[in-house]
PDB file of C-alpha atoms in Angstrom:
ATOM      1  CA  UNK A1006      -1.065  -0.032   4.973  1.00 54.00           C
ATOM      2  CA  UNK A1007      -4.278  -1.704   4.078  1.00 73.00           C
ATOM      3  CA  UNK A1008      -3.324  -2.092   0.110  1.00 91.00           C
ATOM      4  CA  UNK A1009      -1.925   0.057  -2.534  1.00 97.00           C
ATOM      5  CA  UNK A1010      -4.883   2.315  -3.464  1.00 98.00           C
ATOM      6  CA  UNK A1011      -6.019   5.076  -0.995  1.00 98.00           C
ATOM      7  CA  UNK A1012      -9.610   6.766  -1.098  1.00 98.00           C
ATOM      8  CA  UNK A1013     -10.216  10.225  -0.780  1.00 98.00           C
ATOM      9  CA  UNK A1014     -12.057  10.095   2.459  1.00 97.00           C
ATOM     10  CA  UNK A1015      -9.153   8.266   3.943  1.00 97.00           C
ATOM     11  CA  UNK A1016      -6.633  10.498   2.565  1.00 98.00           C
ATOM     12  CA  UNK A1017      -8.565  13.701   3.782  1.00 97.00           C
ATOM     13  CA  UNK A1018      -8.261  11.802   7.408  1.00 96.00           C
ATOM     14  CA  UNK A1019      -4.496  11.318   7.145  1.00 95.00           C
ATOM     15  CA  UNK A1020      -3.819  14.595   5.252  1.00 94.00           C
ATOM     16  CA  UNK A1021      -0.703  15.799   7.762  1.00 90.00           C
ATOM     17  CA  UNK A1022       0.435  12.164   8.077  1.00 96.00           C
ATOM     18  CA  UNK A1023       1.542  11.492   4.863  1.00 97.00           C
ATOM     19  CA  UNK A1024       4.169  13.061   1.878  1.00 97.00           C
ATOM     20  CA  UNK A1025       2.226  13.984  -0.950  1.00 98.00           C
ATOM     21  CA  UNK A1026       3.601  13.429  -4.287  1.00 98.00           C
ATOM     22  CA  UNK A1027       1.699  14.735  -8.018  1.00 98.00           C
ATOM     23  CA  UNK A1028       2.855  13.101 -10.596  1.00 98.00           C
ATOM     24  CA  UNK A1029       0.786  14.844 -13.442  1.00 95.00           C
ATOM     25  CA  UNK A1030       1.883  13.699 -16.576  1.00 90.00           C
ATOM     26  CA  UNK A1031       0.096  12.181 -20.104  1.00 77.00           C
ATOM     27  CA  UNK A1032       2.185  10.517 -22.830  1.00 74.00           C
ATOM     28  CA  UNK A1033       2.969  13.373 -25.679  1.00 73.00           C
ATOM     29  CA  UNK A1034       1.656  16.255 -23.405  1.00 74.00           C
ATOM     30  CA  UNK A1035       3.441  18.969 -21.785  1.00 76.00           C
ATOM     31  CA  UNK A1036       4.701  18.478 -18.222  1.00 79.00           C
ATOM     32  CA  UNK A1037       2.261  18.639 -15.156  1.00 89.00           C
ATOM     33  CA  UNK A1038       4.225  21.369 -13.367  1.00 92.00           C
ATOM     34  CA  UNK A1039       1.862  24.232 -14.686  1.00 93.00           C
ATOM     35  CA  UNK A1040      -1.152  22.171 -13.532  1.00 94.00           C
ATOM     36  CA  UNK A1041       0.397  21.539 -10.273  1.00 96.00           C
ATOM     37  CA  UNK A1042       1.189  24.954  -9.782  1.00 96.00           C
ATOM     38  CA  UNK A1043      -2.541  26.140 -10.529  1.00 96.00           C
ATOM     39  CA  UNK A1044      -4.041  23.759  -7.739  1.00 97.00           C
ATOM     40  CA  UNK A1045      -2.833  20.583  -6.201  1.00 97.00           C
ATOM     41  CA  UNK A1046      -3.854  18.837  -2.905  1.00 97.00           C
ATOM     42  CA  UNK A1047      -2.274  21.102  -0.236  1.00 96.00           C
ATOM     43  CA  UNK A1048       1.025  19.866   0.759  1.00 96.00           C
ATOM     44  CA  UNK A1049       1.870  17.999  -2.690  1.00 97.00           C
ATOM     45  CA  UNK A1050       5.422  17.761  -3.450  1.00 97.00           C
ATOM     46  CA  UNK A1051       5.255  17.903  -7.891  1.00 97.00           C
ATOM     47  CA  UNK A1052       7.372  14.888  -9.069  1.00 97.00           C
ATOM     48  CA  UNK A1053       8.378  14.931 -13.146  1.00 96.00           C
ATOM     49  CA  UNK A1054       8.086  11.824 -14.578  1.00 96.00           C
ATOM     50  CA  UNK A1055      10.451  12.571 -17.722  1.00 95.00           C
ATOM     51  CA  UNK A1056      13.020  13.962 -15.260  1.00 95.00           C
ATOM     52  CA  UNK A1057      12.349  12.085 -11.921  1.00 97.00           C
ATOM     53  CA  UNK A1058      10.917   8.575 -12.465  1.00 98.00           C
ATOM     54  CA  UNK A1059      12.605   7.801 -15.760  1.00 97.00           C
ATOM     55  CA  UNK A1060      16.164   7.808 -17.682  1.00 97.00           C
ATOM     56  CA  UNK A1061      16.430   9.408 -21.283  1.00 96.00           C
ATOM     57  CA  UNK A1062      15.368   7.737 -24.130  1.00 95.00           C
ATOM     58  CA  UNK A1063      17.953   5.226 -25.353  1.00 92.00           C
ATOM     59  CA  UNK A1064      18.786   1.649 -24.873  1.00 86.00           C
ATOM     60  CA  UNK A1065      16.078   0.412 -22.528  1.00 90.00           C
ATOM     61  CA  UNK A1066      13.137   2.194 -24.602  1.00 95.00           C
ATOM     62  CA  UNK A1067      11.396   5.401 -24.132  1.00 96.00           C
ATOM     63  CA  UNK A1068      11.371   5.463 -20.490  1.00 96.00           C
ATOM     64  CA  UNK A1069      14.120   3.493 -18.844  1.00 97.00           C
ATOM     65  CA  UNK A1070      13.720   3.168 -15.241  1.00 98.00           C
ATOM     66  CA  UNK A1071      15.542   6.003 -14.032  1.00 98.00           C
ATOM     67  CA  UNK A1072      19.566   5.519 -12.114  1.00 98.00           C
ATOM     68  CA  UNK A1073      19.061   4.966  -8.534  1.00 98.00           C
ATOM     69  CA  UNK A1074      21.346   8.369  -7.665  1.00 97.00           C
ATOM     70  CA  UNK A1075      18.601  10.448  -9.818  1.00 98.00           C
ATOM     71  CA  UNK A1076      15.467   8.282  -8.396  1.00 98.00           C
ATOM     72  CA  UNK A1077      16.712   8.890  -4.623  1.00 98.00           C
ATOM     73  CA  UNK A1078      17.459  12.470  -4.950  1.00 98.00           C
ATOM     74  CA  UNK A1079      14.434  12.999  -6.123  1.00 98.00           C
ATOM     75  CA  UNK A1080      12.605  11.442  -4.145  1.00 98.00           C
ATOM     76  CA  UNK A1081      14.537  13.708  -0.784  1.00 97.00           C
ATOM     77  CA  UNK A1082      13.703  16.370  -2.622  1.00 96.00           C
ATOM     78  CA  UNK A1083       9.982  15.678  -2.245  1.00 97.00           C
ATOM     79  CA  UNK A1084      10.493  14.830   1.320  1.00 97.00           C
ATOM     80  CA  UNK A1085      10.075  10.911   1.076  1.00 98.00           C
ATOM     81  CA  UNK A1086      11.999   9.095   3.918  1.00 97.00           C
ATOM     82  CA  UNK A1087      11.767   5.139   4.996  1.00 93.00           C
ATOM     83  CA  UNK A1088       9.055   4.426   6.740  1.00 90.00           C
ATOM     84  CA  UNK A1089       6.885   7.334   6.221  1.00 96.00           C
ATOM     85  CA  UNK A1090       3.797   7.156   4.515  1.00 97.00           C
ATOM     86  CA  UNK A1091       3.536   8.342   1.033  1.00 98.00           C
ATOM     87  CA  UNK A1092       0.782   8.971  -1.275  1.00 98.00           C
ATOM     88  CA  UNK A1093       0.630   9.470  -4.865  1.00 98.00           C
ATOM     89  CA  UNK A1094      -1.770  10.712  -7.232  1.00 98.00           C
ATOM     90  CA  UNK A1095      -2.133  12.333 -10.997  1.00 97.00           C
ATOM     91  CA  UNK A1096      -4.590  13.476 -13.329  1.00 95.00           C
ATOM     92  CA  UNK A1097      -4.590  10.168 -15.587  1.00 95.00           C
ATOM     93  CA  UNK A1098      -6.698   7.923 -14.000  1.00 95.00           C
ATOM     94  CA  UNK A1099      -3.445   6.387 -11.754  1.00 97.00           C
ATOM     95  CA  UNK A1100      -1.083   5.607 -14.458  1.00 96.00           C
ATOM     96  CA  UNK A1101       1.762   7.872 -14.008  1.00 97.00           C
ATOM     97  CA  UNK A1102       0.994   8.026 -10.353  1.00 98.00           C
ATOM     98  CA  UNK A1103       1.500   3.932 -10.696  1.00 98.00           C
ATOM     99  CA  UNK A1104       4.780   4.260 -12.129  1.00 98.00           C
ATOM    100  CA  UNK A1105       5.880   6.368  -8.762  1.00 98.00           C
ATOM    101  CA  UNK A1106       4.189   3.683  -6.520  1.00 98.00           C
ATOM    102  CA  UNK A1107       6.469   1.249  -8.085  1.00 98.00           C
ATOM    103  CA  UNK A1108       9.506   2.640  -8.052  1.00 98.00           C
ATOM    104  CA  UNK A1109       9.469   3.544  -4.475  1.00 98.00           C
ATOM    105  CA  UNK A1110       8.334  -0.025  -4.076  1.00 98.00           C
ATOM    106  CA  UNK A1111      11.282  -1.220  -6.075  1.00 98.00           C
ATOM    107  CA  UNK A1112      13.461   0.800  -3.714  1.00 98.00           C
ATOM    108  CA  UNK A1113      12.088  -0.701  -0.424  1.00 96.00           C
ATOM    109  CA  UNK A1114       9.397   1.681   0.630  1.00 96.00           C
ATOM    110  CA  UNK A1115       6.505  -0.392   1.283  1.00 91.00           C
ATOM    111  CA  UNK A1116       4.056   2.157   2.938  1.00 96.00           C
ATOM    112  CA  UNK A1117       3.028   3.675  -0.413  1.00 98.00           C
ATOM    113  CA  UNK A1118      -0.588   4.152  -1.712  1.00 98.00           C
ATOM    114  CA  UNK A1119      -2.105   5.559  -5.116  1.00 98.00           C
ATOM    115  CA  UNK A1120      -5.126   8.404  -4.456  1.00 98.00           C
ATOM    116  CA  UNK A1121      -7.965   5.910  -6.021  1.00 98.00           C
ATOM    117  CA  UNK A1122      -9.655   8.247  -9.064  1.00 98.00           C
ATOM    118  CA  UNK A1123      -6.626  10.960  -8.653  1.00 98.00           C
ATOM    119  CA  UNK A1124      -6.811  14.766  -8.618  1.00 98.00           C
ATOM    120  CA  UNK A1125     -10.169  14.534 -10.371  1.00 97.00           C
ATOM    121  CA  UNK A1126     -11.900  12.786  -7.566  1.00 98.00           C
ATOM    122  CA  UNK A1127     -10.434  15.387  -5.065  1.00 98.00           C
ATOM    123  CA  UNK A1128     -11.923  18.067  -6.709  1.00 98.00           C
ATOM    124  CA  UNK A1129     -15.272  16.205  -6.978  1.00 97.00           C
ATOM    125  CA  UNK A1130     -15.041  15.813  -3.115  1.00 97.00           C
ATOM    126  CA  UNK A1131     -14.355  19.420  -2.313  1.00 97.00           C
ATOM    127  CA  UNK A1132     -11.205  18.725  -1.543  1.00 97.00           C
ATOM    128  CA  UNK A1133      -9.058  21.721  -0.686  1.00 96.00           C
ATOM    129  CA  UNK A1134      -7.319  23.292  -3.213  1.00 97.00           C
ATOM    130  CA  UNK A1135      -3.418  25.084  -2.774  1.00 97.00           C
ATOM    131  CA  UNK A1136      -1.791  26.878  -5.473  1.00 97.00           C
ATOM    132  CA  UNK A1137       1.572  27.729  -6.522  1.00 93.00           C
ATOM    133  CA  UNK A1138       4.861  25.862  -6.719  1.00 86.00           C
ATOM    134  CA  UNK A1139       5.912  23.120  -3.900  1.00 78.00           C
ATOM    135  CA  UNK A1140       6.469  24.390  -0.476  1.00 78.00           C
ATOM    136  CA  UNK A1141       9.723  24.579   1.275  1.00 78.00           C
ATOM    137  CA  UNK A1142      10.342  21.112   3.251  1.00 83.00           C
ATOM    138  CA  UNK A1143      12.676  19.170   4.654  1.00 89.00           C
ATOM    139  CA  UNK A1144      14.646  16.714   2.744  1.00 94.00           C
ATOM    140  CA  UNK A1145      13.835  13.001   2.903  1.00 96.00           C
ATOM    141  CA  UNK A1146      16.212  10.358   3.584  1.00 97.00           C
ATOM    142  CA  UNK A1147      15.185   7.609   1.019  1.00 96.00           C
ATOM    143  CA  UNK A1148      18.102   5.242   0.164  1.00 96.00           C
ATOM    144  CA  UNK A1149      16.997   1.836  -0.354  1.00 94.00           C
ATOM    145  CA  UNK A1150      18.562   0.052  -3.564  1.00 96.00           C
ATOM    146  CA  UNK A1151      16.543  -1.160  -6.155  1.00 97.00           C
ATOM    147  CA  UNK A1152      15.442  -4.605  -6.433  1.00 97.00           C
ATOM    148  CA  UNK A1153      12.079  -5.310  -4.314  1.00 96.00           C
ATOM    149  CA  UNK A1154      10.074  -5.597  -7.212  1.00 98.00           C
ATOM    150  CA  UNK A1155      10.884  -7.944 -10.037  1.00 98.00           C
ATOM    151  CA  UNK A1156      11.863  -7.365 -13.351  1.00 98.00           C
ATOM    152  CA  UNK A1157      12.054  -9.128 -16.452  1.00 98.00           C
ATOM    153  CA  UNK A1158      14.071  -8.087 -19.720  1.00 97.00           C
ATOM    154  CA  UNK A1159      13.610  -8.968 -23.357  1.00 98.00           C
ATOM    155  CA  UNK A1160      15.272 -12.023 -23.002  1.00 97.00           C
ATOM    156  CA  UNK A1161      13.120 -13.572 -20.012  1.00 96.00           C
ATOM    157  CA  UNK A1162       9.566 -12.103 -21.424  1.00 97.00           C
ATOM    158  CA  UNK A1163       8.993 -14.982 -23.953  1.00 96.00           C
ATOM    159  CA  UNK A1164       9.214 -17.388 -21.137  1.00 97.00           C
ATOM    160  CA  UNK A1165       6.575 -15.705 -19.282  1.00 98.00           C
ATOM    161  CA  UNK A1166       3.440 -18.068 -18.546  1.00 98.00           C
ATOM    162  CA  UNK A1167       1.131 -14.953 -18.808  1.00 98.00           C
ATOM    163  CA  UNK A1168       2.941 -11.711 -20.258  1.00 98.00           C
ATOM    164  CA  UNK A1169       0.247  -8.905 -19.855  1.00 98.00           C
ATOM    165  CA  UNK A1170      -0.170  -6.666 -22.849  1.00 98.00           C
ATOM    166  CA  UNK A1171      -1.290  -2.982 -21.057  1.00 98.00           C
ATOM    167  CA  UNK A1172      -1.936  -1.058 -24.182  1.00 98.00           C
ATOM    168  CA  UNK A1173      -4.747  -0.184 -25.923  1.00 98.00           C
ATOM    169  CA  UNK A1174      -6.496  -2.981 -28.215  1.00 98.00           C
ATOM    170  CA  UNK A1175      -6.008  -1.558 -31.253  1.00 98.00           C
ATOM    171  CA  UNK A1176      -2.422  -1.595 -30.551  1.00 98.00           C
ATOM    172  CA  UNK A1177      -1.804  -4.880 -29.031  1.00 98.00           C
ATOM    173  CA  UNK A1178      -3.523  -5.965 -31.983  1.00 98.00           C
ATOM    174  CA  UNK A1179      -1.118  -4.252 -34.365  1.00 98.00           C
ATOM    175  CA  UNK A1180      -3.731  -2.062 -36.203  1.00 98.00           C
ATOM    176  CA  UNK A1181      -2.361   1.120 -35.313  1.00 96.00           C
ATOM    177  CA  UNK A1182       1.105   2.347 -33.667  1.00 96.00           C
ATOM    178  CA  UNK A1183       1.250   6.058 -32.786  1.00 95.00           C
ATOM    179  CA  UNK A1184       4.486   6.339 -31.178  1.00 94.00           C
ATOM    180  CA  UNK A1185       6.796   3.199 -31.885  1.00 95.00           C
ATOM    181  CA  UNK A1186       8.105   2.556 -34.987  1.00 95.00           C
ATOM    182  CA  UNK A1187       6.896  -1.107 -35.327  1.00 97.00           C
ATOM    183  CA  UNK A1188       3.112  -2.274 -34.522  1.00 98.00           C
ATOM    184  CA  UNK A1189       1.760  -5.512 -32.786  1.00 98.00           C
ATOM    185  CA  UNK A1190       3.044  -7.263 -29.525  1.00 98.00           C
ATOM    186  CA  UNK A1191       5.228  -9.775 -28.321  1.00 98.00           C
ATOM    187  CA  UNK A1192       4.081 -13.110 -29.501  1.00 98.00           C
ATOM    188  CA  UNK A1193       2.341 -15.019 -26.952  1.00 98.00           C
ATOM    189  CA  UNK A1194       1.139 -11.888 -24.854  1.00 98.00           C
ATOM    190  CA  UNK A1195      -2.442 -11.107 -23.961  1.00 98.00           C
ATOM    191  CA  UNK A1196      -3.800  -7.875 -23.616  1.00 98.00           C
ATOM    192  CA  UNK A1197      -5.499  -6.204 -20.440  1.00 98.00           C
ATOM    193  CA  UNK A1198      -5.784  -2.290 -21.425  1.00 98.00           C
ATOM    194  CA  UNK A1199      -5.072  -0.104 -18.710  1.00 98.00           C
ATOM    195  CA  UNK A1200      -9.167   1.109 -19.238  1.00 97.00           C
ATOM    196  CA  UNK A1201     -10.172  -2.510 -18.103  1.00 98.00           C
ATOM    197  CA  UNK A1202      -8.953  -1.779 -14.600  1.00 98.00           C
ATOM    198  CA  UNK A1203     -11.107   1.059 -14.106  1.00 98.00           C
ATOM    199  CA  UNK A1204     -14.636   1.786 -13.332  1.00 98.00           C
ATOM    200  CA  UNK A1205     -16.963   4.401 -15.100  1.00 96.00           C
ATOM    201  CA  UNK A1206     -15.854   6.621 -12.606  1.00 95.00           C
ATOM    202  CA  UNK A1207     -12.166   6.332 -13.154  1.00 96.00           C
ATOM    203  CA  UNK A1208     -11.299   4.380  -9.709  1.00 98.00           C
ATOM    204  CA  UNK A1209     -10.141   0.739  -9.852  1.00 98.00           C
ATOM    205  CA  UNK A1210     -12.458  -2.020 -10.051  1.00 98.00           C
ATOM    206  CA  UNK A1211     -13.166  -3.947  -6.757  1.00 98.00           C
ATOM    207  CA  UNK A1212     -10.615  -6.808  -5.912  1.00 97.00           C
ATOM    208  CA  UNK A1213     -13.174  -9.472  -7.408  1.00 98.00           C
ATOM    209  CA  UNK A1214     -13.611  -7.807 -10.199  1.00 98.00           C
ATOM    210  CA  UNK A1215     -10.228  -7.144 -11.247  1.00 98.00           C
ATOM    211  CA  UNK A1216      -9.093 -10.775 -10.265  1.00 98.00           C
ATOM    212  CA  UNK A1217     -12.301 -12.285 -12.754  1.00 98.00           C
ATOM    213  CA  UNK A1218     -10.817 -10.007 -15.775  1.00 98.00           C
ATOM    214  CA  UNK A1219      -7.272 -11.136 -15.150  1.00 98.00           C
ATOM    215  CA  UNK A1220      -8.164 -14.725 -14.227  1.00 98.00           C
ATOM    216  CA  UNK A1221      -9.853 -14.688 -17.987  1.00 98.00           C
ATOM    217  CA  UNK A1222      -6.382 -14.014 -19.346  1.00 98.00           C
ATOM    218  CA  UNK A1223      -4.938 -16.955 -17.178  1.00 98.00           C
ATOM    219  CA  UNK A1224      -3.467 -14.651 -14.418  1.00 98.00           C
ATOM    220  CA  UNK A1225      -3.902 -15.708 -10.817  1.00 97.00           C
ATOM    221  CA  UNK A1226      -2.054 -15.758  -7.578  1.00 97.00           C
ATOM    222  CA  UNK A1227       0.026 -19.114  -8.468  1.00 96.00           C
ATOM    223  CA  UNK A1228       0.814 -17.939 -12.190  1.00 97.00           C
ATOM    224  CA  UNK A1229       3.860 -16.757 -13.089  1.00 98.00           C
ATOM    225  CA  UNK A1230       2.474 -13.054 -14.580  1.00 98.00           C
ATOM    226  CA  UNK A1231       4.749 -10.091 -16.127  1.00 98.00           C
ATOM    227  CA  UNK A1232       3.159  -6.774 -17.375  1.00 98.00           C
ATOM    228  CA  UNK A1233       4.232  -4.525 -19.994  1.00 98.00           C
ATOM    229  CA  UNK A1234       3.308  -1.552 -22.028  1.00 98.00           C
ATOM    230  CA  UNK A1235       4.684   0.963 -25.126  1.00 97.00           C
ATOM    231  CA  UNK A1236       7.497   2.179 -22.682  1.00 97.00           C
ATOM    232  CA  UNK A1237       7.393   0.827 -19.074  1.00 97.00           C
ATOM    233  CA  UNK A1238       4.786   3.458 -17.408  1.00 97.00           C
ATOM    234  CA  UNK A1239       1.313   2.192 -17.901  1.00 97.00           C
ATOM    235  CA  UNK A1240       2.057  -1.157 -17.167  1.00 98.00           C
ATOM    236  CA  UNK A1241       2.775  -0.641 -13.610  1.00 98.00           C
ATOM    237  CA  UNK A1242      -0.953   0.440 -13.545  1.00 98.00           C
ATOM    238  CA  UNK A1243      -1.820  -3.287 -14.421  1.00 98.00           C
ATOM    239  CA  UNK A1244       0.702  -4.458 -12.176  1.00 98.00           C
ATOM    240  CA  UNK A1245      -0.884  -2.305  -9.014  1.00 98.00           C
ATOM    241  CA  UNK A1246      -4.296  -3.346 -10.713  1.00 98.00           C
ATOM    242  CA  UNK A1247      -3.437  -7.270 -10.060  1.00 98.00           C
ATOM    243  CA  UNK A1248      -1.765  -6.365  -6.539  1.00 98.00           C
ATOM    244  CA  UNK A1249      -5.470  -5.475  -5.597  1.00 98.00           C
ATOM    245  CA  UNK A1250      -6.451  -8.378  -7.064  1.00 98.00           C
ATOM    246  CA  UNK A1251      -3.856 -10.411  -4.964  1.00 97.00           C
ATOM    247  CA  UNK A1252      -1.759 -11.386  -7.980  1.00 98.00           C
ATOM    248  CA  UNK A1253       2.178 -10.376  -7.735  1.00 97.00           C
ATOM    249  CA  UNK A1254       3.215  -9.678 -10.958  1.00 98.00           C
ATOM    250  CA  UNK A1255       6.619  -8.638 -12.293  1.00 98.00           C
ATOM    251  CA  UNK A1256       7.247  -5.692 -14.984  1.00 98.00           C
ATOM    252  CA  UNK A1257       9.049  -5.418 -18.372  1.00 98.00           C
ATOM    253  CA  UNK A1258      10.491  -1.978 -17.687  1.00 98.00           C
ATOM    254  CA  UNK A1259      12.052  -1.569 -21.313  1.00 98.00           C
ATOM    255  CA  UNK A1260       8.119  -2.837 -22.811  1.00 98.00           C
ATOM    256  CA  UNK A1261       7.413  -2.234 -26.492  1.00 98.00           C
ATOM    257  CA  UNK A1262       9.908   0.485 -27.223  1.00 98.00           C
ATOM    258  CA  UNK A1263      12.458  -2.069 -26.235  1.00 98.00           C
ATOM    259  CA  UNK A1264      11.292  -5.044 -27.955  1.00 98.00           C
ATOM    260  CA  UNK A1265      10.954  -3.599 -31.336  1.00 97.00           C
ATOM    261  CA  UNK A1266      14.281  -1.893 -30.749  1.00 97.00           C
ATOM    262  CA  UNK A1267      16.122  -5.422 -32.490  1.00 96.00           C
ATOM    263  CA  UNK A1268      14.630  -6.015 -35.858  1.00 95.00           C
ATOM    264  CA  UNK A1269      15.657  -9.378 -35.340  1.00 96.00           C
ATOM    265  CA  UNK A1270      12.712 -10.080 -32.522  1.00 97.00           C
ATOM    266  CA  UNK A1271       9.804 -11.410 -33.396  1.00 98.00           C
ATOM    267  CA  UNK A1272       6.322 -10.014 -33.743  1.00 98.00           C
ATOM    268  CA  UNK A1273       2.783 -10.973 -33.518  1.00 98.00           C
ATOM    269  CA  UNK A1274      -0.583  -8.931 -35.105  1.00 98.00           C
ATOM    270  CA  UNK A1275      -4.242  -9.792 -34.695  1.00 97.00           C
TER     271      UNK A1275
END
């Protein structure tokens, strides 16, 4: 594997040699199964973010990490096996796909990449389209325990040297909060919204450009860095972008929805 991203051209050349996962999802929108059935990359299996890549909302935020047995079962149904390459895509510029990428890496699967540009890039390039539900497939054997990727919690987050808030700037500043009950950000956090990871085409920016963007807020290869967002989904996009830039970042899975669950925790605005 040569990095966490794969281009449409590379995927076309490897289409029969990878396990494909379709993670279509939008915050507040309907599940992506109908879109998947209307058209997907040939051979892909649909993965439901809410059911397969998160536990029910509650303690730990709106999208807590899924129980290991639930995640393993979902990945095995989709045909994921240890040691066999996986490619993940979505129609949300990599935000949902990054969550699946992170979880697979967290559970010890190192050969996983995100399709740069996602479904839109595949269609724009004239890629073949398959319709209907997921094909019958041989069950996978993924069984690795979690722990490969670094996580922080509400106790750790304030002590991280560079804590990156991946939400939109207006949410970070506390000017608006459409989802969670309190507006603002974790005191001391810096803001690099997911849009800053992408170019005008919706693909990830170059490693050099990403390195410069994160260096501007103090994050580098030798820095203690962690990322959070609203519920721990789009923060994975930031973790992936930083990996492209050569920066290894931790994830705060509970993110803002977990932080504000305790009214005693401080909140900063502006």
